[in-house]
CSV table of C-alpha atoms in Angstrom, one decimal:
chain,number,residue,atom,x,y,z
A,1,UNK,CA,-5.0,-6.4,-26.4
A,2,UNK,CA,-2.4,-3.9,-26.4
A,3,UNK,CA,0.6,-4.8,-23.7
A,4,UNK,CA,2.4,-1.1,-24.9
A,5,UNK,CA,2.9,1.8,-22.3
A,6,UNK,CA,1.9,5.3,-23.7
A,7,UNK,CA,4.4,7.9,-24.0
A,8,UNK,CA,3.2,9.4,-21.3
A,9,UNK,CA,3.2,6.0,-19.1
A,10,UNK,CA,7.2,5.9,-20.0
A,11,UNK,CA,7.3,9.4,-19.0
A,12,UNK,CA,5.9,8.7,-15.2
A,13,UNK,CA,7.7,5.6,-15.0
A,14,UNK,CA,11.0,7.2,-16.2
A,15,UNK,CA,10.2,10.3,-13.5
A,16,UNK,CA,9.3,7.6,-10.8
A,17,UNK,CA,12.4,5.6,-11.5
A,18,UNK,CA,14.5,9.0,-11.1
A,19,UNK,CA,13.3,10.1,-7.9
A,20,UNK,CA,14.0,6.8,-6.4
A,21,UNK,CA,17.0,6.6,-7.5
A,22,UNK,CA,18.1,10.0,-6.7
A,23,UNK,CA,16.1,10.9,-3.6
A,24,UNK,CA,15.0,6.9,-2.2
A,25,UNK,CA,18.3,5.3,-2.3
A,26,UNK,CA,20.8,7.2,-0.7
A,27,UNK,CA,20.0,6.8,3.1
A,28,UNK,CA,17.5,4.0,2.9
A,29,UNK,CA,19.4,1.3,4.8
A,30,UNK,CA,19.8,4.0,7.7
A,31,UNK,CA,16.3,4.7,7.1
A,32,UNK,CA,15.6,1.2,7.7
A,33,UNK,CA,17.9,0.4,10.6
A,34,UNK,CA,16.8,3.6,12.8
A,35,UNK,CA,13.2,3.0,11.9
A,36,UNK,CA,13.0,6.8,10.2
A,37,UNK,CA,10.0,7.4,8.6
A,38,UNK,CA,10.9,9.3,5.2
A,39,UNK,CA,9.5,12.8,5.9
A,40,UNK,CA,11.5,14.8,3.1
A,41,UNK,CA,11.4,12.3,0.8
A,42,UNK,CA,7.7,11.7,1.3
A,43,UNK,CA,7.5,15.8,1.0
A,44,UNK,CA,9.3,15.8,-2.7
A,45,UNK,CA,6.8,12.7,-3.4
A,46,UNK,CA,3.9,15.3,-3.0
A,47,UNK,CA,5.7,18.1,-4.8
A,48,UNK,CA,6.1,15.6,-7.6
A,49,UNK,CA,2.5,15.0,-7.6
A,50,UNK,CA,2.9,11.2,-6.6
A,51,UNK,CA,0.7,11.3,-3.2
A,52,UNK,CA,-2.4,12.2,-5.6
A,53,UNK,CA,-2.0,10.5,-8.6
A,54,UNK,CA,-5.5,9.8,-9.3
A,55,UNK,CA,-7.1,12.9,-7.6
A,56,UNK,CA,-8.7,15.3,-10.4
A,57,UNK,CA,-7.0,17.9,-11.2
A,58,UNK,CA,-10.3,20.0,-9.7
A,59,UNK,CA,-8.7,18.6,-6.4
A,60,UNK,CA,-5.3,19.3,-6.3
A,61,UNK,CA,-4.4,16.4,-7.8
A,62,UNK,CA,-2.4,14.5,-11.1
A,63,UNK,CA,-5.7,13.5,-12.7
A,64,UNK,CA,-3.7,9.9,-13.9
A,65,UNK,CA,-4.8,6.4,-14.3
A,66,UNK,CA,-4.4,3.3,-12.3
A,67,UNK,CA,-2.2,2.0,-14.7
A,68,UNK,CA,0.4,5.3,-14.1
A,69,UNK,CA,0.1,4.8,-10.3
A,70,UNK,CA,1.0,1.0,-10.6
A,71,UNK,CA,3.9,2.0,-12.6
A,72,UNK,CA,4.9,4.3,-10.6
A,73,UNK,CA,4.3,2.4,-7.3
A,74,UNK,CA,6.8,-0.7,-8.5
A,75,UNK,CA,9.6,1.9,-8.8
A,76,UNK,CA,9.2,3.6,-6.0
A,77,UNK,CA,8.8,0.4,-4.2
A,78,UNK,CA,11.6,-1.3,-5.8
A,79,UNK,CA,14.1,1.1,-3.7
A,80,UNK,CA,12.1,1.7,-0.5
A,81,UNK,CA,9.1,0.0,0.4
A,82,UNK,CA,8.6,2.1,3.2
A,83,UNK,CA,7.8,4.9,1.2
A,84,UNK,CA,6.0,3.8,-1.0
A,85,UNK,CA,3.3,2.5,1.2
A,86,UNK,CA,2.8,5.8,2.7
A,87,UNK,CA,2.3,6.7,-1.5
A,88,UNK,CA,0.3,3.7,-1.4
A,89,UNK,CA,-2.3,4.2,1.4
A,90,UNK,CA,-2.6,8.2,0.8
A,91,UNK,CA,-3.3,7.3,-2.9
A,92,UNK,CA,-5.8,4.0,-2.9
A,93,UNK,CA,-7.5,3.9,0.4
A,94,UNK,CA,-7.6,7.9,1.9
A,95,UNK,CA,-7.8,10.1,-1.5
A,96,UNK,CA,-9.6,7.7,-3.3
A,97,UNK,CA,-12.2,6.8,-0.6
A,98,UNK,CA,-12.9,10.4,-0.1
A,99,UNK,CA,-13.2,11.4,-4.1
A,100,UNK,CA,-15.2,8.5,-4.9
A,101,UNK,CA,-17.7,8.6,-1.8
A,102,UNK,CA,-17.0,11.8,0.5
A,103,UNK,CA,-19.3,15.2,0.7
A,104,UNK,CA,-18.1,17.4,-2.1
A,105,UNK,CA,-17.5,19.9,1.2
A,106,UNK,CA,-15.3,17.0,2.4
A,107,UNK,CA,-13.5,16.5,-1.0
A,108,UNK,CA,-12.7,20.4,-0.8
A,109,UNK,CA,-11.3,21.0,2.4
A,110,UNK,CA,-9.4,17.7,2.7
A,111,UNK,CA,-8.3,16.8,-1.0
A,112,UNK,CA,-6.2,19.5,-1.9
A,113,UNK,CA,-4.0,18.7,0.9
A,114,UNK,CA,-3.5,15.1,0.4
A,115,UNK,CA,-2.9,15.5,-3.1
A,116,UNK,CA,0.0,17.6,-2.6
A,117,UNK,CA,1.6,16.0,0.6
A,118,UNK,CA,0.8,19.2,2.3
A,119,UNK,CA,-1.1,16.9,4.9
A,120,UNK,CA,-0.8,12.8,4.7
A,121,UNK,CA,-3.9,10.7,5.2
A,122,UNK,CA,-4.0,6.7,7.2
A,123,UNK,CA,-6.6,4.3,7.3
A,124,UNK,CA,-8.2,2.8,10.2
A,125,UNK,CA,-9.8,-0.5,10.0
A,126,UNK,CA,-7.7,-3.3,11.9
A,127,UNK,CA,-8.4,-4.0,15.2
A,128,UNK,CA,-6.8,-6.0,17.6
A,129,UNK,CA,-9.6,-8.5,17.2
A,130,UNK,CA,-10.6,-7.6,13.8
A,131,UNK,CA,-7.8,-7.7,11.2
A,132,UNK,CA,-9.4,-10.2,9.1
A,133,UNK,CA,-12.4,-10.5,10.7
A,134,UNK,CA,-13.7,-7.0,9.7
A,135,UNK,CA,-17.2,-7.0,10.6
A,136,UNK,CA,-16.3,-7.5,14.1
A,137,UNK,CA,-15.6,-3.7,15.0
A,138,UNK,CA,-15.1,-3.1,18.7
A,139,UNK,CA,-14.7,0.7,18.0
A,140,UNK,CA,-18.1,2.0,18.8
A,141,UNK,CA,-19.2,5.8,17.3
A,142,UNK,CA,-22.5,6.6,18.8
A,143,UNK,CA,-25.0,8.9,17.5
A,144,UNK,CA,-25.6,11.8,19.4
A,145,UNK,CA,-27.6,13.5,16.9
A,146,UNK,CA,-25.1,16.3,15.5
A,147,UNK,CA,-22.2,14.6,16.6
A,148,UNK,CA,-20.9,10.7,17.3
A,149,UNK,CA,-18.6,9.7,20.1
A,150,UNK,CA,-15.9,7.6,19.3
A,151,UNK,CA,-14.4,5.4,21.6
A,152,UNK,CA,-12.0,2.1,20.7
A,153,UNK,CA,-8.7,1.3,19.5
A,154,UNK,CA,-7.3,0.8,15.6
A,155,UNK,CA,-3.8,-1.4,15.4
A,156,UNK,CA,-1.3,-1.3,13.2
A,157,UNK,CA,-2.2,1.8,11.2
A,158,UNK,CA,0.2,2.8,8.6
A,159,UNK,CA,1.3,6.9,8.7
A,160,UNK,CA,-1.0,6.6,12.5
A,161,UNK,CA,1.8,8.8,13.6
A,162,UNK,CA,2.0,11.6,11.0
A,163,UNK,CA,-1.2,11.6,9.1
A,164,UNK,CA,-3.7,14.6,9.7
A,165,UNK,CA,-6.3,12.9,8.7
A,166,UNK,CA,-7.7,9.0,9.8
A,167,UNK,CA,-10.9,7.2,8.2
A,168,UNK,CA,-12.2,5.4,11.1
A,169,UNK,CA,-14.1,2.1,10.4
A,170,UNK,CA,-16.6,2.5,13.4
A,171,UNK,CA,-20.0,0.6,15.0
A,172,UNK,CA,-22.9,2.5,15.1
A,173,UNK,CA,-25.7,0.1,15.2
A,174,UNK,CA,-24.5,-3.3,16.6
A,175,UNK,CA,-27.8,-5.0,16.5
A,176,UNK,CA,-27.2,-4.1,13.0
A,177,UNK,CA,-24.0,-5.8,12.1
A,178,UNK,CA,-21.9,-4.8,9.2
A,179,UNK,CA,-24.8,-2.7,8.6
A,180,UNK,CA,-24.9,-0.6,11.4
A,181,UNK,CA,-21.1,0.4,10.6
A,182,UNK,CA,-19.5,4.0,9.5
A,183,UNK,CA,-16.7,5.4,8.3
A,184,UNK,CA,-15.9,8.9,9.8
A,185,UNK,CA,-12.6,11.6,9.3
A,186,UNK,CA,-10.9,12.2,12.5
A,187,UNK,CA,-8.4,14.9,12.3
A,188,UNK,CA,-5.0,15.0,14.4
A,189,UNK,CA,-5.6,17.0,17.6
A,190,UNK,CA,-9.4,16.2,18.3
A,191,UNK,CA,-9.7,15.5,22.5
A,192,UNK,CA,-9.8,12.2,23.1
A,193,UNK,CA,-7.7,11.1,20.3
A,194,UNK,CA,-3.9,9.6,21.0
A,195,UNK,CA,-1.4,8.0,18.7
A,196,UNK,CA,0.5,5.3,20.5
A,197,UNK,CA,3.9,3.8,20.5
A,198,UNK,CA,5.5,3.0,17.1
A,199,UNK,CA,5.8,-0.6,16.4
A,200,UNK,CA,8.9,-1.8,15.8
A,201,UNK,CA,8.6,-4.2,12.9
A,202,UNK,CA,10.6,-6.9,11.3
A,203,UNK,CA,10.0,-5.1,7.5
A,204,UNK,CA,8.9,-1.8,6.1
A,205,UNK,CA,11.0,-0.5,9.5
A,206,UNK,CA,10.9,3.2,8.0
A,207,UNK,CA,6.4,3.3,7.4
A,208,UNK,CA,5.2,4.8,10.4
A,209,UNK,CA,3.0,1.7,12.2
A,210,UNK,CA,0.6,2.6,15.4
A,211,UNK,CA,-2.2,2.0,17.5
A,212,UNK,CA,-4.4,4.8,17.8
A,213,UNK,CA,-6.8,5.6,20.9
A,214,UNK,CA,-9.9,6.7,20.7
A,215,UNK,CA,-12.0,7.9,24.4
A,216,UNK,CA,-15.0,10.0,23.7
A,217,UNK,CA,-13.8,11.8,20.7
A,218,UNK,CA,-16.4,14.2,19.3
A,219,UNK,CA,-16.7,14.2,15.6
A,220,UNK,CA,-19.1,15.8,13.8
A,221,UNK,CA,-21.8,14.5,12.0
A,222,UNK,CA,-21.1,16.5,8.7
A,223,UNK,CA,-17.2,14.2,9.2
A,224,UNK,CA,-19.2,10.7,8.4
A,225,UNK,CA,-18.8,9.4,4.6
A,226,UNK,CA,-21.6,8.0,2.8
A,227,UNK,CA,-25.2,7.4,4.0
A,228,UNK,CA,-25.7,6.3,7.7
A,229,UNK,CA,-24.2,2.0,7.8
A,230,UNK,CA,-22.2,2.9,4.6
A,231,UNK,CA,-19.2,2.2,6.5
A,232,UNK,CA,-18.2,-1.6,5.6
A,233,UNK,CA,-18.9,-0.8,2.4
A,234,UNK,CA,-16.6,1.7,2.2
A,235,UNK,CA,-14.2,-0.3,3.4
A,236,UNK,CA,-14.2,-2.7,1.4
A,237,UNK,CA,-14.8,-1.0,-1.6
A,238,UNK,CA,-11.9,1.0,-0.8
A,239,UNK,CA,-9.7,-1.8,-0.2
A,240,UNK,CA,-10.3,-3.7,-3.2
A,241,UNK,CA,-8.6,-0.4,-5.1
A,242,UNK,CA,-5.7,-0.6,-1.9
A,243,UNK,CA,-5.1,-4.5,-3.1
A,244,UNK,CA,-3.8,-3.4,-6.6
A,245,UNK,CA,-1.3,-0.8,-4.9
A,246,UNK,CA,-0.1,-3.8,-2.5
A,247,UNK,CA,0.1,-5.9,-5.5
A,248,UNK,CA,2.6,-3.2,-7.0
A,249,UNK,CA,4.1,-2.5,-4.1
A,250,UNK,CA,4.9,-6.6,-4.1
A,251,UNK,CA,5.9,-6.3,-7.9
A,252,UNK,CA,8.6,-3.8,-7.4
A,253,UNK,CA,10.1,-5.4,-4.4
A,254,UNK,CA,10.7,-8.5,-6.4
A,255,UNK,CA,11.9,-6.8,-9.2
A,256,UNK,CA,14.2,-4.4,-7.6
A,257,UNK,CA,15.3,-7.8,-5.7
A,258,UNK,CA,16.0,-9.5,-9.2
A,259,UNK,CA,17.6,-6.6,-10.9
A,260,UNK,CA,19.9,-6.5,-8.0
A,261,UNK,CA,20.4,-10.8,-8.1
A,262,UNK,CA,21.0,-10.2,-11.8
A,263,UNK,CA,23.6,-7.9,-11.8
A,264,UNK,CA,25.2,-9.6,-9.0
A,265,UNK,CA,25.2,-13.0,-10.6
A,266,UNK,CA,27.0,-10.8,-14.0
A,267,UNK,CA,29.9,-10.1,-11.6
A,268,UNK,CA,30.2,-12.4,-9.2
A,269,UNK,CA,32.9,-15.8,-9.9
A,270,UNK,CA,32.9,-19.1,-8.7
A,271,UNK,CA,34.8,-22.4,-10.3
A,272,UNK,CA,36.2,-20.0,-13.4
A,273,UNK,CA,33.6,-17.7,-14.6
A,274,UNK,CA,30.6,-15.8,-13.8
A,275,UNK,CA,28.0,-17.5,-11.9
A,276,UNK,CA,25.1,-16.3,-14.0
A,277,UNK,CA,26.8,-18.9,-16.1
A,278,UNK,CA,25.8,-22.1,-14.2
A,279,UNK,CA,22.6,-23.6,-15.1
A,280,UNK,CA,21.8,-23.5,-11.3
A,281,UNK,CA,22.2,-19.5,-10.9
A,282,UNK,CA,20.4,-19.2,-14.5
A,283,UNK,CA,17.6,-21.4,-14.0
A,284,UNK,CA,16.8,-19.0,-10.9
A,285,UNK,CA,16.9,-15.9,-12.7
A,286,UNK,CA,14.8,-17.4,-15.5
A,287,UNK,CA,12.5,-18.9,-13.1
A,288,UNK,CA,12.0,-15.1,-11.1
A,289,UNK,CA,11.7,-13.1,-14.5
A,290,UNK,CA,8.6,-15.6,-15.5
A,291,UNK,CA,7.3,-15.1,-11.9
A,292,UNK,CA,7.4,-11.5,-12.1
A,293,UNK,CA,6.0,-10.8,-15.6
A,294,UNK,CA,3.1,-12.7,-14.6
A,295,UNK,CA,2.6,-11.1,-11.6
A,296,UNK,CA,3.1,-7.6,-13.3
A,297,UNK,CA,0.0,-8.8,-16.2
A,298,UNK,CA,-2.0,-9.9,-13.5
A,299,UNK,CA,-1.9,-6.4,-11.6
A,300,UNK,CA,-2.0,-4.4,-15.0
A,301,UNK,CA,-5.1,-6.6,-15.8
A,302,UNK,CA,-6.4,-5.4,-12.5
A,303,UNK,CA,-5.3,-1.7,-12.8
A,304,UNK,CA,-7.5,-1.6,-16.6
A,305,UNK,CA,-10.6,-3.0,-15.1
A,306,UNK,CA,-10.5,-0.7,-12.5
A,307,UNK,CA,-9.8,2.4,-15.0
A,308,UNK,CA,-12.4,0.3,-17.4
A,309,UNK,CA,-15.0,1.0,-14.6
A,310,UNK,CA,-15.3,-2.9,-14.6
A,311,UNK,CA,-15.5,-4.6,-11.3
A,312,UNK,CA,-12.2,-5.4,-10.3
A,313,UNK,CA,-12.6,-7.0,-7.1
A,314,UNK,CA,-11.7,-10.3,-8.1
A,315,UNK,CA,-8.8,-9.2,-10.3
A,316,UNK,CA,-7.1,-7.1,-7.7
A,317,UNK,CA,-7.3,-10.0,-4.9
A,318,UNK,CA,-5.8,-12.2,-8.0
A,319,UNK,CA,-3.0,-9.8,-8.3
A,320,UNK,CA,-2.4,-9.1,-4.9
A,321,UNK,CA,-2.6,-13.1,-3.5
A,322,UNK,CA,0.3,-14.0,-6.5
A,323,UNK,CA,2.4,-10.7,-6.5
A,324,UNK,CA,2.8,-11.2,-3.0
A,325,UNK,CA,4.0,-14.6,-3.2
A,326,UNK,CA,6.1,-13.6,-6.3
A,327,UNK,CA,7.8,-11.0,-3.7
A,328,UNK,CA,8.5,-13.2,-1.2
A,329,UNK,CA,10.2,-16.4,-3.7
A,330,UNK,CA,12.1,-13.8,-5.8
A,331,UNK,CA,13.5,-12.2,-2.6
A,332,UNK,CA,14.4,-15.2,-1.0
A,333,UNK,CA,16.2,-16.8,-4.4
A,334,UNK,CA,17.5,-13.2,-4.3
A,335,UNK,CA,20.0,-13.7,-1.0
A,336,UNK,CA,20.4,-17.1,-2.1
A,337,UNK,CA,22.1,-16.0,-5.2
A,338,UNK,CA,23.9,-13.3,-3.0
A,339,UNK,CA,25.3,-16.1,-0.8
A,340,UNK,CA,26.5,-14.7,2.4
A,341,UNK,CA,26.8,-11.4,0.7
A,342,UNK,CA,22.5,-11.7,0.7
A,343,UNK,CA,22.7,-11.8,4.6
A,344,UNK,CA,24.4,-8.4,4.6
A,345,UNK,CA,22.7,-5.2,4.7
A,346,UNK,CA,24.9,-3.3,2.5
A,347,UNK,CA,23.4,-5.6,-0.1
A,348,UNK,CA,20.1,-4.4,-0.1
A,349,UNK,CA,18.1,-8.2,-0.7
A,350,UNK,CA,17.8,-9.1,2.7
A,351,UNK,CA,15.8,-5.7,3.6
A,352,UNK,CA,13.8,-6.2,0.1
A,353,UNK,CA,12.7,-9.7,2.1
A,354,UNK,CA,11.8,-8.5,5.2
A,355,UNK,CA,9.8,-6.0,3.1
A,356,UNK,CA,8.4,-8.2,1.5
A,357,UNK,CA,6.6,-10.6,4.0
A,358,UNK,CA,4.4,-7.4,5.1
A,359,UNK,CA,2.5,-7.5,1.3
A,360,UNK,CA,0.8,-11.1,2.1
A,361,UNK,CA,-0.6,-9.6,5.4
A,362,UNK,CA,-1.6,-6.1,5.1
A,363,UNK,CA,-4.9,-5.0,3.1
A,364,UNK,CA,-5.9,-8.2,3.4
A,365,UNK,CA,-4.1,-11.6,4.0
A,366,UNK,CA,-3.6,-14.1,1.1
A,367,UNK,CA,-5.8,-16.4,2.6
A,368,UNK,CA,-8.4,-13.7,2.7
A,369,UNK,CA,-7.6,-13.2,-0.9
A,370,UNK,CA,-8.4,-17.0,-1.7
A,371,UNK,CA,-12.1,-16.0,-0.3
A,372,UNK,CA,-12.8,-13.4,-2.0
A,373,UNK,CA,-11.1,-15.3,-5.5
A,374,UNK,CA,-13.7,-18.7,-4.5
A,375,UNK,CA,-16.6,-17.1,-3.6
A,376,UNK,CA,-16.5,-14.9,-6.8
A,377,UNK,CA,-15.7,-18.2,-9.4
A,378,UNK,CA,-17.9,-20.2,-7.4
A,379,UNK,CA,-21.2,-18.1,-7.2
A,380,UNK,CA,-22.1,-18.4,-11.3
């Protein structure tokens, strides 16, 4: 084992830590208060080549490992978690899905774009009954030889309302079950197709978060990935790479939390000296430090399997299950070493907390997560 970066992982950390620093930080609390999705900043992120880090170069893309996009995903999200999940979905579920499984006529006229930010990509697989529960797609694309119609609803879609371009998790066969399920591009603009209101959320206030419409939308048959019931697959194939983006997206928001508890703790005096000095402040910090390097092996761990061509399914729901948690005690000690100064905005913690909750829900709840762990250490 060999737990040293490269040169050039330094390099893409040092270039991700930069650009949040330069371009994330200004604004983000009036990002996060106005609910404004990040739209120049999520522009220089494709300019920088950080919206398709793992697209060949053939594509348009930075031709980079897992283990670069986990590095650079905890920086970015370490500053603004809004952004980086918009990094985080275009990169692991839409640019991935496509490379790995799309048409090479779909990887040509759609990768290019996403890679460079020119166009962002979302990801449509909740429901409002089937978050978890993903087999149980209401969303119904029915063959019509050259073409499916597509009529349902998809919730909480991150980017629903500036993508281009949606992967819709659909039913095609019901008698079929998870079987009879596809996975089709939609494209902004198609009839039929309407982005609803923005959901106004207790974290990640900046990501763009819809419901989408679908009634009678044509899409083309040459628009479907994989073979015909390929679609749950896909999905969760896809997601399993979308866990160990979540997982880093968790990672940095506990460690931007820390570094920001740290420092405070360094300046900050009660009863005649720093508070970092009392046992109760330092037992805290030590106890976050531990909970974030373990976290931060786990995800690495997950990020080499994956680059290994190993299965990583269980390693990326281990990840993402204890990163998340990690995000949400770190955060919380976080304010409580802020005092009241954690309960105000100017701070920065009490956002990182709200962010935080989001990571043990979205691609796939914890408790999910503890499925998919079980039923892989329990089937040998």
């Amino acid at each position: 084992m060999d737990f040293k970066l490269s040169e050039e992982h330094l390099m893409i950390q040092q270039a991700a830590r930069d650009f949040a620093q330069t371009e994330l930080l200004p604004g983000v609390i009036e990002r996060d208060e106005k609910q404004e999705f990040p739209t120049e900043q999520v522009k220089k992120m494709g300019e920088l080549g950080f919206m398709g880090m793992m697209v060949a170069p053939e594509y348009g893309g930075s031709g980079l490992d897992t283990v670069s996009y986990v590095l650079a995903m905890e920086e970015i999200s370490k500053i603004d978690a809004s952004a980086s999940v918009v990094m985080s979905v275009n990169n692991s579920l839409v640019c991935w899905g496509l490379e790995k499984y799309g048409t090479e006529e779909q990887k040509q006229k759609y990768l290019p774009r996403l890679a460079s930010g020119e166009i962002i990509g979302a990801f449509c697989l909740s429901e409002p009954e089937a978050g978890s529960d993903a087999t149980s797609q209401r969303t119904t694309a029915i063959d019509q030889g050259d073409h499916y119609i597509l009529n349902g609803t998809k919730n909480w879609i991150t980017n629903g309302g500036t993508a281009d371009v949606y992967l819709v998790i659909a039913q095609t066969y019901p008698e079929k079950g998870h079987h009879g399920i596809n996975a089709l591009i939609v494209e902004k603009g198609m009839p039929g197709f309407e982005v609803g209101l923005k959901e106004n959320k207790l974290g990640i206030r900046g990501s763009d978060t819809h419901s989408l419409m679908f009634t009678d939308v044509k899409v083309p048959k040459e628009n479907r990935i994989g073979e015909d019931g390929f679609g749950f697959k896909f999905a969760m194939k896809t997601l399993s790479g979308g866990r160990i983006g979540i997982a880093s997206q968790a990672l940095g928001i506990a460690s931007g939390a820390y570094e920001l508890a740290k420092k405070y703790s360094k300046e900050r005096k009660a009863f005649g000296t720093e508070i970092c000095n009392h046992q109760a402040i330092a037992f805290k910090l030590a106890d976050m430090y531990t909970e974030i390097e373990a976290a931060r092996l786990l995800i690495m761990k997950a990020a080499r399997d994956k680059d290994n061509g190993d299965n990583y399914d269980l390693s990326s729901a281990a990840a993402k299950v204890y990163a998340s948690k990690v995000a949400m005690d770190v955060t919380v000690e976080a304010v409580q070493i802020h005092g009241g100064y954690g309960f105000v905005k100017e701070y920065h913690v009490e956002r990182l907390m709200r962010d935080a909750k989001i990571t043990q829900i979205y691609e796939g709840t914890s408790e999910i997560q503890k499925i998919v762990i079980s039923r892989s250490i329990l089937k040998d």
